[in-house]
Every structure is written in structure tokens, then in C-alpha cells.
PDB file of C-alpha atoms in Angstrom:
ATOM      1  CA  UNK A   1     102.684 153.297 108.910  1.00 48.00           C
ATOM      2  CA  UNK A   2      99.552 152.337 106.946  1.00 45.00           C
ATOM      3  CA  UNK A   3      97.366 149.369 107.773  1.00 44.00           C
ATOM      4  CA  UNK A   4      98.646 147.506 104.706  1.00 40.00           C
ATOM      5  CA  UNK A   5     102.271 147.989 105.771  1.00 44.00           C
ATOM      6  CA  UNK A   6     101.447 146.861 109.326  1.00 44.00           C
ATOM      7  CA  UNK A   7      99.849 143.615 108.104  1.00 38.00           C
ATOM      8  CA  UNK A   8     102.764 142.940 105.749  1.00 43.00           C
ATOM      9  CA  UNK A   9     105.322 143.497 108.527  1.00 47.00           C
ATOM     10  CA  UNK A  10     103.396 141.157 110.848  1.00 44.00           C
ATOM     11  CA  UNK A  11     103.302 138.392 108.209  1.00 41.00           C
ATOM     12  CA  UNK A  12     107.042 138.761 107.558  1.00 46.00           C
ATOM     13  CA  UNK A  13     107.831 138.467 111.263  1.00 46.00           C
ATOM     14  CA  UNK A  14     105.633 135.373 111.589  1.00 41.00           C
ATOM     15  CA  UNK A  15     107.314 133.793 108.612  1.00 41.00           C
ATOM     16  CA  UNK A  16     110.776 134.464 110.055  1.00 45.00           C
ATOM     17  CA  UNK A  17     109.789 132.980 113.394  1.00 43.00           C
ATOM     18  CA  UNK A  18     108.443 129.870 111.676  1.00 42.00           C
ATOM     19  CA  UNK A  19     111.701 129.365 109.768  1.00 40.00           C
ATOM     20  CA  UNK A  20     113.829 129.884 112.846  1.00 40.00           C
ATOM     21  CA  UNK A  21     111.863 127.188 114.680  1.00 40.00           C
ATOM     22  CA  UNK A  22     111.071 129.241 117.786  1.00 43.00           C
ATOM     23  CA  UNK A  23     108.718 127.522 120.213  1.00 44.00           C
ATOM     24  CA  UNK A  24     105.092 128.425 119.995  1.00 43.00           C
ATOM     25  CA  UNK A  25     105.360 129.641 116.405  1.00 43.00           C
ATOM     26  CA  UNK A  26     103.610 128.274 113.335  1.00 44.00           C
ATOM     27  CA  UNK A  27     105.213 125.485 111.333  1.00 42.00           C
ATOM     28  CA  UNK A  28     107.608 126.347 108.564  1.00 43.00           C
ATOM     29  CA  UNK A  29     106.059 128.202 105.681  1.00 44.00           C
ATOM     30  CA  UNK A  30     105.910 126.073 102.581  1.00 46.00           C
ATOM     31  CA  UNK A  31     107.146 122.923 104.378  1.00 43.00           C
ATOM     32  CA  UNK A  32     105.806 119.806 102.666  1.00 45.00           C
ATOM     33  CA  UNK A  33     103.281 117.787 104.622  1.00 44.00           C
ATOM     34  CA  UNK A  34     103.827 114.109 105.080  1.00 45.00           C
ATOM     35  CA  UNK A  35     101.419 112.184 102.885  1.00 46.00           C
ATOM     36  CA  UNK A  36      99.283 109.510 104.522  1.00 54.00           C
ATOM     37  CA  UNK A  37      98.322 106.465 102.472  1.00 59.00           C
ATOM     38  CA  UNK A  38      95.942 103.664 103.353  1.00 57.00           C
ATOM     39  CA  UNK A  39      98.810 101.166 103.374  1.00 64.00           C
ATOM     40  CA  UNK A  40     100.882 103.395 105.651  1.00 69.00           C
ATOM     41  CA  UNK A  41      98.024 103.878 108.099  1.00 69.00           C
ATOM     42  CA  UNK A  42      97.287 100.150 108.040  1.00 70.00           C
ATOM     43  CA  UNK A  43     100.914  99.283 108.778  1.00 74.00           C
ATOM     44  CA  UNK A  44     100.957 101.688 111.731  1.00 78.00           C
ATOM     45  CA  UNK A  45      97.849  99.989 113.125  1.00 76.00           C
ATOM     46  CA  UNK A  46      99.305  96.519 112.568  1.00 78.00           C
ATOM     47  CA  UNK A  47     102.536  97.382 114.364  1.00 81.00           C
ATOM     48  CA  UNK A  48     100.528  98.231 117.481  1.00 82.00           C
ATOM     49  CA  UNK A  49      98.346  95.117 117.276  1.00 83.00           C
ATOM     50  CA  UNK A  50      99.672  92.194 119.381  1.00 88.00           C
ATOM     51  CA  UNK A  51      97.306  89.765 117.650  1.00 89.00           C
ATOM     52  CA  UNK A  52      99.003  90.543 114.339  1.00 87.00           C
ATOM     53  CA  UNK A  53     102.469  89.742 115.715  1.00 92.00           C
ATOM     54  CA  UNK A  54     101.354  86.562 117.478  1.00 92.00           C
ATOM     55  CA  UNK A  55      99.552  85.235 114.406  1.00 92.00           C
ATOM     56  CA  UNK A  56     102.392  86.273 112.067  1.00 92.00           C
ATOM     57  CA  UNK A  57     104.922  84.490 114.290  1.00 94.00           C
ATOM     58  CA  UNK A  58     102.855  81.308 114.234  1.00 93.00           C
ATOM     59  CA  UNK A  59     102.454  81.500 110.445  1.00 93.00           C
ATOM     60  CA  UNK A  60     106.212  81.957 109.964  1.00 94.00           C
ATOM     61  CA  UNK A  61     106.982  79.049 112.297  1.00 94.00           C
ATOM     62  CA  UNK A  62     104.594  76.664 110.540  1.00 93.00           C
ATOM     63  CA  UNK A  63     105.777  77.820 107.115  1.00 93.00           C
ATOM     64  CA  UNK A  64     109.381  77.115 108.133  1.00 94.00           C
ATOM     65  CA  UNK A  65     108.248  73.762 109.513  1.00 92.00           C
ATOM     66  CA  UNK A  66     106.695  72.872 106.157  1.00 92.00           C
ATOM     67  CA  UNK A  67     109.696  74.089 104.146  1.00 92.00           C
ATOM     68  CA  UNK A  68     112.516  72.714 106.316  1.00 92.00           C
ATOM     69  CA  UNK A  69     111.113  70.149 108.776  1.00 90.00           C
ATOM     70  CA  UNK A  70     114.607  68.929 109.688  1.00 89.00           C
ATOM     71  CA  UNK A  71     115.094  72.187 111.624  1.00 90.00           C
ATOM     72  CA  UNK A  72     112.444  71.077 114.115  1.00 90.00           C
ATOM     73  CA  UNK A  73     113.177  67.364 114.459  1.00 87.00           C
ATOM     74  CA  UNK A  74     116.044  65.038 113.638  1.00 86.00           C
ATOM     75  CA  UNK A  75     113.884  61.903 113.634  1.00 86.00           C
ATOM     76  CA  UNK A  76     112.499  60.252 110.537  1.00 85.00           C
ATOM     77  CA  UNK A  77     108.676  60.138 110.622  1.00 87.00           C
ATOM     78  CA  UNK A  78     108.716  56.920 108.574  1.00 86.00           C
ATOM     79  CA  UNK A  79     111.125  55.140 110.929  1.00 84.00           C
ATOM     80  CA  UNK A  80     108.513  52.971 112.623  1.00 83.00           C
ATOM     81  CA  UNK A  81     109.000  49.903 114.849  1.00 83.00           C
ATOM     82  CA  UNK A  82     106.139  47.967 116.389  1.00 81.00           C
ATOM     83  CA  UNK A  83     108.315  47.293 119.432  1.00 79.00           C
ATOM     84  CA  UNK A  84     107.929  51.004 120.312  1.00 81.00           C
ATOM     85  CA  UNK A  85     104.131  50.963 119.982  1.00 78.00           C
ATOM     86  CA  UNK A  86     102.601  53.599 122.301  1.00 74.00           C
ATOM     87  CA  UNK A  87     105.973  54.020 124.040  1.00 79.00           C
ATOM     88  CA  UNK A  88     106.655  57.162 126.024  1.00 76.00           C
ATOM     89  CA  UNK A  89     109.007  60.024 125.216  1.00 76.00           C
ATOM     90  CA  UNK A  90     112.547  58.916 124.400  1.00 77.00           C
ATOM     91  CA  UNK A  91     115.323  59.529 121.889  1.00 72.00           C
ATOM     92  CA  UNK A  92     114.040  62.917 120.698  1.00 76.00           C
ATOM     93  CA  UNK A  93     110.432  61.729 120.430  1.00 81.00           C
ATOM     94  CA  UNK A  94     109.137  64.307 122.904  1.00 85.00           C
ATOM     95  CA  UNK A  95     105.514  63.113 122.584  1.00 87.00           C
ATOM     96  CA  UNK A  96     106.256  59.409 122.392  1.00 83.00           C
ATOM     97  CA  UNK A  97     105.227  56.979 119.658  1.00 86.00           C
ATOM     98  CA  UNK A  98     101.962  56.044 117.962  1.00 85.00           C
ATOM     99  CA  UNK A  99     100.357  52.638 117.372  1.00 85.00           C
ATOM    100  CA  UNK A 100     102.860  51.829 114.585  1.00 85.00           C
ATOM    101  CA  UNK A 101     105.866  52.873 116.635  1.00 84.00           C
ATOM    102  CA  UNK A 102     106.373  56.131 114.678  1.00 87.00           C
ATOM    103  CA  UNK A 103     107.567  59.347 116.307  1.00 88.00           C
ATOM    104  CA  UNK A 104     104.366  61.317 116.966  1.00 89.00           C
ATOM    105  CA  UNK A 105     106.103  64.703 117.031  1.00 91.00           C
ATOM    106  CA  UNK A 106     108.123  64.019 113.859  1.00 90.00           C
ATOM    107  CA  UNK A 107     104.960  63.041 111.972  1.00 91.00           C
ATOM    108  CA  UNK A 108     103.223  66.211 113.145  1.00 91.00           C
ATOM    109  CA  UNK A 109     106.170  68.323 111.963  1.00 92.00           C
ATOM    110  CA  UNK A 110     106.372  66.647 108.546  1.00 92.00           C
ATOM    111  CA  UNK A 111     102.585  66.730 108.227  1.00 90.00           C
ATOM    112  CA  UNK A 112     102.723  70.509 107.992  1.00 91.00           C
ATOM    113  CA  UNK A 113     104.145  70.283 104.463  1.00 90.00           C
ATOM    114  CA  UNK A 114     101.170  68.582 102.815  1.00 89.00           C
ATOM    115  CA  UNK A 115      98.588  70.593 104.724  1.00 89.00           C
ATOM    116  CA  UNK A 116     100.167  73.991 104.059  1.00 92.00           C
ATOM    117  CA  UNK A 117     100.922  73.074 100.448  1.00 92.00           C
ATOM    118  CA  UNK A 118      97.271  72.250  99.821  1.00 91.00           C
ATOM    119  CA  UNK A 119      96.138  75.417 101.605  1.00 90.00           C
ATOM    120  CA  UNK A 120      98.594  77.738  99.844  1.00 91.00           C
ATOM    121  CA  UNK A 121      98.038  76.381  96.319  1.00 93.00           C
ATOM    122  CA  UNK A 122      94.262  76.295  96.814  1.00 92.00           C
ATOM    123  CA  UNK A 123      94.315  79.921  97.969  1.00 91.00           C
ATOM    124  CA  UNK A 124      96.510  80.902  95.003  1.00 92.00           C
ATOM    125  CA  UNK A 125      94.229  79.220  92.462  1.00 93.00           C
ATOM    126  CA  UNK A 126      91.200  80.645  94.235  1.00 92.00           C
ATOM    127  CA  UNK A 127      92.691  84.139  94.008  1.00 90.00           C
ATOM    128  CA  UNK A 128      93.286  83.822  90.267  1.00 92.00           C
ATOM    129  CA  UNK A 129      89.713  82.679  89.609  1.00 92.00           C
ATOM    130  CA  UNK A 130      88.257  85.337  91.930  1.00 91.00           C
ATOM    131  CA  UNK A 131      90.284  88.150  90.359  1.00 90.00           C
ATOM    132  CA  UNK A 132      89.309  87.208  86.814  1.00 90.00           C
ATOM    133  CA  UNK A 133      85.610  86.728  87.548  1.00 91.00           C
ATOM    134  CA  UNK A 134      85.312  89.662  89.957  1.00 89.00           C
ATOM    135  CA  UNK A 135      87.120  92.123  87.689  1.00 89.00           C
ATOM    136  CA  UNK A 136      85.120  91.151  84.603  1.00 89.00           C
ATOM    137  CA  UNK A 137      81.812  91.349  86.479  1.00 88.00           C
ATOM    138  CA  UNK A 138      82.597  94.613  88.236  1.00 85.00           C
ATOM    139  CA  UNK A 139      84.228  96.438  85.312  1.00 84.00           C
ATOM    140  CA  UNK A 140      81.930  95.574  82.397  1.00 85.00           C
ATOM    141  CA  UNK A 141      78.689  95.317  84.383  1.00 79.00           C
ATOM    142  CA  UNK A 142      75.361  94.837  82.564  1.00 84.00           C
ATOM    143  CA  UNK A 143      74.851  91.352  81.135  1.00 89.00           C
ATOM    144  CA  UNK A 144      78.413  90.269  81.965  1.00 88.00           C
ATOM    145  CA  UNK A 145      77.825  91.107  85.629  1.00 86.00           C
ATOM    146  CA  UNK A 146      74.400  89.458  85.580  1.00 91.00           C
ATOM    147  CA  UNK A 147      75.709  86.182  84.128  1.00 91.00           C
ATOM    148  CA  UNK A 148      78.804  85.969  86.359  1.00 90.00           C
ATOM    149  CA  UNK A 149      76.830  86.923  89.454  1.00 89.00           C
ATOM    150  CA  UNK A 150      74.427  84.061  88.798  1.00 91.00           C
ATOM    151  CA  UNK A 151      77.391  81.695  88.390  1.00 90.00           C
ATOM    152  CA  UNK A 152      78.720  82.902  91.744  1.00 90.00           C
ATOM    153  CA  UNK A 153      75.334  82.299  93.364  1.00 88.00           C
ATOM    154  CA  UNK A 154      75.115  78.777  91.914  1.00 90.00           C
ATOM    155  CA  UNK A 155      78.605  77.781  93.104  1.00 88.00           C
ATOM    156  CA  UNK A 156      77.987  79.428  96.467  1.00 86.00           C
ATOM    157  CA  UNK A 157      74.925  77.230  96.953  1.00 86.00           C
ATOM    158  CA  UNK A 158      76.903  73.997  96.536  1.00 85.00           C
ATOM    159  CA  UNK A 159      77.989  72.480  99.899  1.00 84.00           C
ATOM    160  CA  UNK A 160      81.790  72.433  99.751  1.00 82.00           C
ATOM    161  CA  UNK A 161      82.370  69.309 101.800  1.00 82.00           C
ATOM    162  CA  UNK A 162      79.638  67.250 100.129  1.00 84.00           C
ATOM    163  CA  UNK A 163      80.708  68.282  96.614  1.00 85.00           C
ATOM    164  CA  UNK A 164      84.358  67.617  97.427  1.00 85.00           C
ATOM    165  CA  UNK A 165      83.519  64.096  98.632  1.00 85.00           C
ATOM    166  CA  UNK A 166      81.562  63.360  95.452  1.00 84.00           C
ATOM    167  CA  UNK A 167      84.260  64.724  93.136  1.00 84.00           C
ATOM    168  CA  UNK A 168      87.235  63.221  94.946  1.00 84.00           C
ATOM    169  CA  UNK A 169      85.656  59.764  94.951  1.00 81.00           C
ATOM    170  CA  UNK A 170      86.589  59.621  91.273  1.00 77.00           C
ATOM    171  CA  UNK A 171      90.331  59.798  92.072  1.00 75.00           C
ATOM    172  CA  UNK A 172      90.362  57.814  95.332  1.00 69.00           C
ATOM    173  CA  UNK A 173      92.434  55.033  93.766  1.00 68.00           C
ATOM    174  CA  UNK A 174      94.851  57.306  91.893  1.00 72.00           C
ATOM    175  CA  UNK A 175      98.472  58.060  92.748  1.00 75.00           C
ATOM    176  CA  UNK A 176      99.510  60.362  95.588  1.00 74.00           C
ATOM    177  CA  UNK A 177     100.333  63.305  93.320  1.00 78.00           C
ATOM    178  CA  UNK A 178      97.042  63.054  91.425  1.00 84.00           C
ATOM    179  CA  UNK A 179      95.071  63.006  94.681  1.00 83.00           C
ATOM    180  CA  UNK A 180      97.059  65.958  95.988  1.00 86.00           C
ATOM    181  CA  UNK A 181      96.348  68.131  92.958  1.00 88.00           C
ATOM    182  CA  UNK A 182      92.762  66.891  92.830  1.00 88.00           C
ATOM    183  CA  UNK A 183      92.195  68.138  96.384  1.00 89.00           C
ATOM    184  CA  UNK A 184      93.758  71.502  95.507  1.00 90.00           C
ATOM    185  CA  UNK A 185      91.661  71.844  92.362  1.00 90.00           C
ATOM    186  CA  UNK A 186      88.374  70.879  94.034  1.00 90.00           C
ATOM    187  CA  UNK A 187      88.882  73.247  96.976  1.00 90.00           C
ATOM    188  CA  UNK A 188      89.749  76.121  94.644  1.00 90.00           C
ATOM    189  CA  UNK A 189      86.857  75.504  92.244  1.00 89.00           C
ATOM    190  CA  UNK A 190      84.373  75.396  95.116  1.00 89.00           C
ATOM    191  CA  UNK A 191      85.885  78.132  97.298  1.00 87.00           C
ATOM    192  CA  UNK A 192      86.435  81.193  95.080  1.00 89.00           C
ATOM    193  CA  UNK A 193      82.992  82.784  95.352  1.00 89.00           C
ATOM    194  CA  UNK A 194      83.473  84.932  98.476  1.00 88.00           C
ATOM    195  CA  UNK A 195      86.715  86.416  97.168  1.00 89.00           C
ATOM    196  CA  UNK A 196      85.104  87.077  93.782  1.00 90.00           C
ATOM    197  CA  UNK A 197      82.305  89.047  95.424  1.00 90.00           C
ATOM    198  CA  UNK A 198      84.819  91.159  97.341  1.00 89.00           C
ATOM    199  CA  UNK A 199      86.828  91.834  94.166  1.00 89.00           C
ATOM    200  CA  UNK A 200      83.672  92.758  92.258  1.00 88.00           C
ATOM    201  CA  UNK A 201      82.671  95.312  94.893  1.00 87.00           C
ATOM    202  CA  UNK A 202      86.168  96.826  94.902  1.00 85.00           C
ATOM    203  CA  UNK A 203      86.207  97.088  91.103  1.00 87.00           C
ATOM    204  CA  UNK A 204      82.785  98.780  90.995  1.00 86.00           C
ATOM    205  CA  UNK A 205      84.045 101.388  93.468  1.00 83.00           C
ATOM    206  CA  UNK A 206      87.396 101.905  91.731  1.00 80.00           C
ATOM    207  CA  UNK A 207      86.054 102.316  88.189  1.00 80.00           C
ATOM    208  CA  UNK A 208      84.050 105.376  89.278  1.00 78.00           C
ATOM    209  CA  UNK A 209      87.163 107.241  90.443  1.00 76.00           C
ATOM    210  CA  UNK A 210      88.504 110.287  88.627  1.00 76.00           C
ATOM    211  CA  UNK A 211      91.846 108.734  87.713  1.00 76.00           C
ATOM    212  CA  UNK A 212      90.061 105.957  85.800  1.00 77.00           C
ATOM    213  CA  UNK A 213      88.002 108.520  83.902  1.00 77.00           C
ATOM    214  CA  UNK A 214      91.180 110.485  83.149  1.00 81.00           C
ATOM    215  CA  UNK A 215      92.926 107.358  81.844  1.00 75.00           C
ATOM    216  CA  UNK A 216      89.939 106.599  79.633  1.00 76.00           C
ATOM    217  CA  UNK A 217      89.955 110.172  78.251  1.00 80.00           C
ATOM    218  CA  UNK A 218      93.661 109.829  77.436  1.00 78.00           C
ATOM    219  CA  UNK A 219      92.859 106.844  75.246  1.00 74.00           C
ATOM    220  CA  UNK A 220      93.722 103.938  77.548  1.00 73.00           C
ATOM    221  CA  UNK A 221      91.972 100.707  76.609  1.00 74.00           C
ATOM    222  CA  UNK A 222      89.991  98.469  78.903  1.00 74.00           C
ATOM    223  CA  UNK A 223      92.880  96.064  79.353  1.00 74.00           C
ATOM    224  CA  UNK A 224      95.321  98.787  80.399  1.00 78.00           C
ATOM    225  CA  UNK A 225      92.818 100.401  82.759  1.00 78.00           C
ATOM    226  CA  UNK A 226      92.011  97.072  84.416  1.00 77.00           C
ATOM    227  CA  UNK A 227      95.675  96.098  84.739  1.00 80.00           C
ATOM    228  CA  UNK A 228      97.195  99.436  85.767  1.00 79.00           C
ATOM    229  CA  UNK A 229      94.405 101.131  87.716  1.00 78.00           C
ATOM    230  CA  UNK A 230      91.715  98.649  88.753  1.00 82.00           C
ATOM    231  CA  UNK A 231      93.797  95.616  89.746  1.00 82.00           C
ATOM    232  CA  UNK A 232      95.909  97.376  92.454  1.00 79.00           C
ATOM    233  CA  UNK A 233      92.721  98.490  94.205  1.00 76.00           C
ATOM    234  CA  UNK A 234      91.203  95.011  94.060  1.00 79.00           C
ATOM    235  CA  UNK A 235      94.278  93.172  95.366  1.00 81.00           C
ATOM    236  CA  UNK A 236      94.282  94.411  98.969  1.00 79.00           C
ATOM    237  CA  UNK A 237      90.766  93.234  99.948  1.00 83.00           C
ATOM    238  CA  UNK A 238      91.262  90.002  97.995  1.00 85.00           C
ATOM    239  CA  UNK A 239      94.468  89.215  99.900  1.00 85.00           C
ATOM    240  CA  UNK A 240      92.663  89.714 103.201  1.00 85.00           C
ATOM    241  CA  UNK A 241      89.887  87.284 102.205  1.00 87.00           C
ATOM    242  CA  UNK A 242      92.355  84.730 100.831  1.00 88.00           C
ATOM    243  CA  UNK A 243      94.447  84.815 104.018  1.00 88.00           C
ATOM    244  CA  UNK A 244      91.391  83.784 106.007  1.00 87.00           C
ATOM    245  CA  UNK A 245      90.397  81.267 103.305  1.00 88.00           C
ATOM    246  CA  UNK A 246      93.846  79.657 103.464  1.00 90.00           C
ATOM    247  CA  UNK A 247      93.172  78.552 107.023  1.00 89.00           C
ATOM    248  CA  UNK A 248      89.796  77.205 105.948  1.00 89.00           C
ATOM    249  CA  UNK A 249      91.394  75.240 103.107  1.00 91.00           C
ATOM    250  CA  UNK A 250      93.879  73.657 105.519  1.00 91.00           C
ATOM    251  CA  UNK A 251      90.998  72.597 107.757  1.00 90.00           C
ATOM    252  CA  UNK A 252      89.056  71.286 104.740  1.00 89.00           C
ATOM    253  CA  UNK A 253      92.017  69.189 103.576  1.00 89.00           C
ATOM    254  CA  UNK A 254      92.393  67.693 107.045  1.00 90.00           C
ATOM    255  CA  UNK A 255      88.677  66.912 107.121  1.00 89.00           C
ATOM    256  CA  UNK A 256      88.773  65.194 103.722  1.00 88.00           C
ATOM    257  CA  UNK A 257      91.870  63.211 104.682  1.00 87.00           C
ATOM    258  CA  UNK A 258      90.244  62.282 107.994  1.00 87.00           C
ATOM    259  CA  UNK A 259      87.255  60.898 106.055  1.00 85.00           C
ATOM    260  CA  UNK A 260      89.563  58.936 103.743  1.00 82.00           C
ATOM    261  CA  UNK A 261      88.604  61.017 100.690  1.00 84.00           C
ATOM    262  CA  UNK A 262      91.577  63.379 100.413  1.00 82.00           C
ATOM    263  CA  UNK A 263      95.211  62.463 100.947  1.00 84.00           C
ATOM    264  CA  UNK A 264      96.078  58.898 101.923  1.00 83.00           C
ATOM    265  CA  UNK A 265      99.039  57.065 103.409  1.00 79.00           C
ATOM    266  CA  UNK A 266     101.974  56.923 102.870  1.00 83.00           C
ATOM    267  CA  UNK A 267     101.503  60.708 102.526  1.00 84.00           C
ATOM    268  CA  UNK A 268     101.970  62.343 105.931  1.00 88.00           C
ATOM    269  CA  UNK A 269      99.101  64.667 106.754  1.00 90.00           C
ATOM    270  CA  UNK A 270      97.512  65.956 109.933  1.00 92.00           C
ATOM    271  CA  UNK A 271      94.122  64.656 108.847  1.00 89.00           C
ATOM    272  CA  UNK A 272      95.476  61.149 108.279  1.00 89.00           C
ATOM    273  CA  UNK A 273      97.213  61.112 111.661  1.00 90.00           C
ATOM    274  CA  UNK A 274      94.113  62.437 113.425  1.00 91.00           C
ATOM    275  CA  UNK A 275      92.073  59.607 111.925  1.00 88.00           C
ATOM    276  CA  UNK A 276      94.674  57.018 112.995  1.00 87.00           C
ATOM    277  CA  UNK A 277      94.903  58.548 116.463  1.00 87.00           C
ATOM    278  CA  UNK A 278      91.122  58.437 116.841  1.00 87.00           C
ATOM    279  CA  UNK A 279      91.038  54.699 116.203  1.00 83.00           C
ATOM    280  CA  UNK A 280      93.670  53.998 118.891  1.00 82.00           C
ATOM    281  CA  UNK A 281      92.689  56.744 121.302  1.00 81.00           C
ATOM    282  CA  UNK A 282      92.025  54.307 124.161  1.00 82.00           C
ATOM    283  CA  UNK A 283      95.604  53.047 124.077  1.00 82.00           C
ATOM    284  CA  UNK A 284      97.153  56.528 123.891  1.00 82.00           C
ATOM    285  CA  UNK A 285      95.618  59.977 123.354  1.00 86.00           C
ATOM    286  CA  UNK A 286      98.869  61.719 122.382  1.00 88.00           C
ATOM    287  CA  UNK A 287      98.875  60.641 118.686  1.00 88.00           C
ATOM    288  CA  UNK A 288      95.433  62.252 118.408  1.00 90.00           C
ATOM    289  CA  UNK A 289      96.088  65.395 120.453  1.00 91.00           C
ATOM    290  CA  UNK A 290      99.416  66.423 118.878  1.00 91.00           C
ATOM    291  CA  UNK A 291      98.375  66.654 115.181  1.00 92.00           C
ATOM    292  CA  UNK A 292      95.026  68.129 116.269  1.00 92.00           C
ATOM    293  CA  UNK A 293      96.853  70.883 118.180  1.00 93.00           C
ATOM    294  CA  UNK A 294      99.143  71.600 115.219  1.00 94.00           C
ATOM    295  CA  UNK A 295      96.140  71.824 112.899  1.00 93.00           C
ATOM    296  CA  UNK A 296      94.138  74.045 115.251  1.00 93.00           C
ATOM    297  CA  UNK A 297      97.044  76.458 115.814  1.00 93.00           C
ATOM    298  CA  UNK A 298      97.738  76.753 112.089  1.00 93.00           C
ATOM    299  CA  UNK A 299      94.129  77.434 111.146  1.00 92.00           C
ATOM    300  CA  UNK A 300      93.736  79.872 114.027  1.00 92.00           C
ATOM    301  CA  UNK A 301      96.941  81.708 113.053  1.00 92.00           C
ATOM    302  CA  UNK A 302      95.803  82.325 109.477  1.00 91.00           C
ATOM    303  CA  UNK A 303      92.316  83.404 110.535  1.00 89.00           C
ATOM    304  CA  UNK A 304      93.713  85.778 113.178  1.00 90.00           C
ATOM    305  CA  UNK A 305      96.206  87.191 110.682  1.00 90.00           C
ATOM    306  CA  UNK A 306      93.480  87.786 108.122  1.00 86.00           C
ATOM    307  CA  UNK A 307      91.237  89.441 110.704  1.00 85.00           C
ATOM    308  CA  UNK A 308      94.038  91.749 111.836  1.00 85.00           C
ATOM    309  CA  UNK A 309      94.847  92.798 108.263  1.00 84.00           C
ATOM    310  CA  UNK A 310      91.169  93.316 107.474  1.00 81.00           C
ATOM    311  CA  UNK A 311      90.671  95.539 110.515  1.00 78.00           C
ATOM    312  CA  UNK A 312      93.763  97.579 109.637  1.00 78.00           C
ATOM    313  CA  UNK A 313      92.627  98.196 106.062  1.00 72.00           C
ATOM    314  CA  UNK A 314      89.002  98.965 106.958  1.00 64.00           C
ATOM    315  CA  UNK A 315      88.557 102.776 107.016  1.00 55.00           C
ATOM    316  CA  UNK A 316      85.281 102.425 108.952  1.00 56.00           C
ATOM    317  CA  UNK A 317      87.231 101.245 112.005  1.00 52.00           C
ATOM    318  CA  UNK A 318      89.466 104.308 112.124  1.00 52.00           C
TER     319      UNK A 318
END
């Protein structure tokens, strides 16, 4: 048998052993390999991360509390009687009553709605602004990038809390709904810069890829390229930043309400209750501690969730 025939016979035997699945043999010839995507790898990392599950559980619980507060308490937070002022736990009020005789726990549960609503809508509006500005700056570059980058720098240099106090003073005597949307608008207008920078960096990286060049050679316009090819690559890092920012917006709303600039009574908010609990802290600390704990856990949950997602999607940490 010639050397060529010997090599051919050896390859045929190896191929047959691979197909038969004998132990110690090579994998099946021609078997497709399982593709690994960034999202798939990130999900595998998240499933093994206990911080992700703890933070996600807290976020789901507080979101359910904001959407359907009656699942967590049967008491009415506005059912207040001065005869129960600073009374202990009774009748479903597991943390007792505040200085107005209102159920402290019920007010903390119902306060989640306003706080999470402000945080979620502020993050949504922030994401829209950041995507538009970041994609335009990163895709077109040159003078467009120069102008928008300077706008980002200017807004980034404005102190958020100080500017929010100045702007919201104009609507301090308006109705509840106007103040609510004013807080959302101010937080979004002042808080989009970090997300815009992240989107811009992602767009600059994505537009240099081969598939974008191929789409341009096939005649795709700028709008189609940005919508079909650039936007999907910019969404993932933007979502990570906005998840962390959502917790910051919730804390900012509570701070503004605590200072009397944001939401006001009769709206139920953690910031309002923290301010009221501070005034009467000597009589009872529970009305201060309970909404403060709810606020701290919510902010911490969103920040932890954002950190876990960021670490999972960061290739440098693999």
C-alpha cells in the first residue's frame, strides 16, 4: 500500500470513529459549533452572579409595590387619626403610626409609586436624549461632534441639585401633576450627559465595523445604517448606564421633595415622609427610619443591578 493510500485509510477510520461517538475520538466531522454571542456570554455570567439575583428580586418587589400597593398592605395611607399619633403597631400597621396618626408602613408602600414613576420616566427621557445626541455626535463626527460634545461639557458642568432647585422654584405653587412632570423633565434635562458620552463612544466603535461599510457600499443611507446597524450596538451600554441612573434619579427626587422643592403633600413620597419624620424624630424614630430604609434599598437595588449587568457585558472582565 502506498503512503497516500495509508494516509487516506487512516483519515477514513478517524472519521468513522468520530461519527460513531467512541470515547477518546475526535468530535464529529462537520458538526456545527455552537455560536457564542456577547449577550449569551453575559447571561451565563449573570445567572451565576448572586448579586444580580438579589438586586433583581428587590427591583421586582418594589416595582410590584409601586404598581399594585394593595398587595402589600390593606390599610389606606390617607386614613389618619390624631388619636393614633405615634401609636405602636396594631391593626395591620406593623410599624405603628406617624405624628398625624397615619399608617407608617402603608405610606412607605404607597410612596414607592411616585418615587419609581419619577425615576423610570426620567431614565426613559434621559435615554431618548442620550441616544439622539450620542448617535449624531458619534456617527457624523467633525463639526457635529465638536458642537454636541461642547454642549455635553456645558450641561455636565451644571450642578444637578442646585439647577433643579432653581428651575423647580418656578413651579412650586403649581398643581401636583405639573410638579411631578416638572421634576421628571428637570432631572432628565440635567442627567443625560453620561449616557450620551457612552452612546457616542459605542457609535464611534460600531461605525468602523465591516458590516457598516458593507451596508454603505450596498447603498444604505445614513438613516438606515444608524437605525439598523448602529442603534443595536449602542443600546446595551446605554441600558446599563440608565439602570444605574434610575437609582440616582429616585434619590434625587427624594432629596428635592425632602427640601420642599419637588413633590408636595398630599402626594405620598418617600422624600416627603422622611422630611416629616425628621421633624418629629424625638417623639418616634420609626416614621423616619421606614421610608429611609425603603428608599435606600431601592436605590441600592438599581445600582447593584446596573453594576452586575455592566460587569457581565464588559469583555475586559472575561
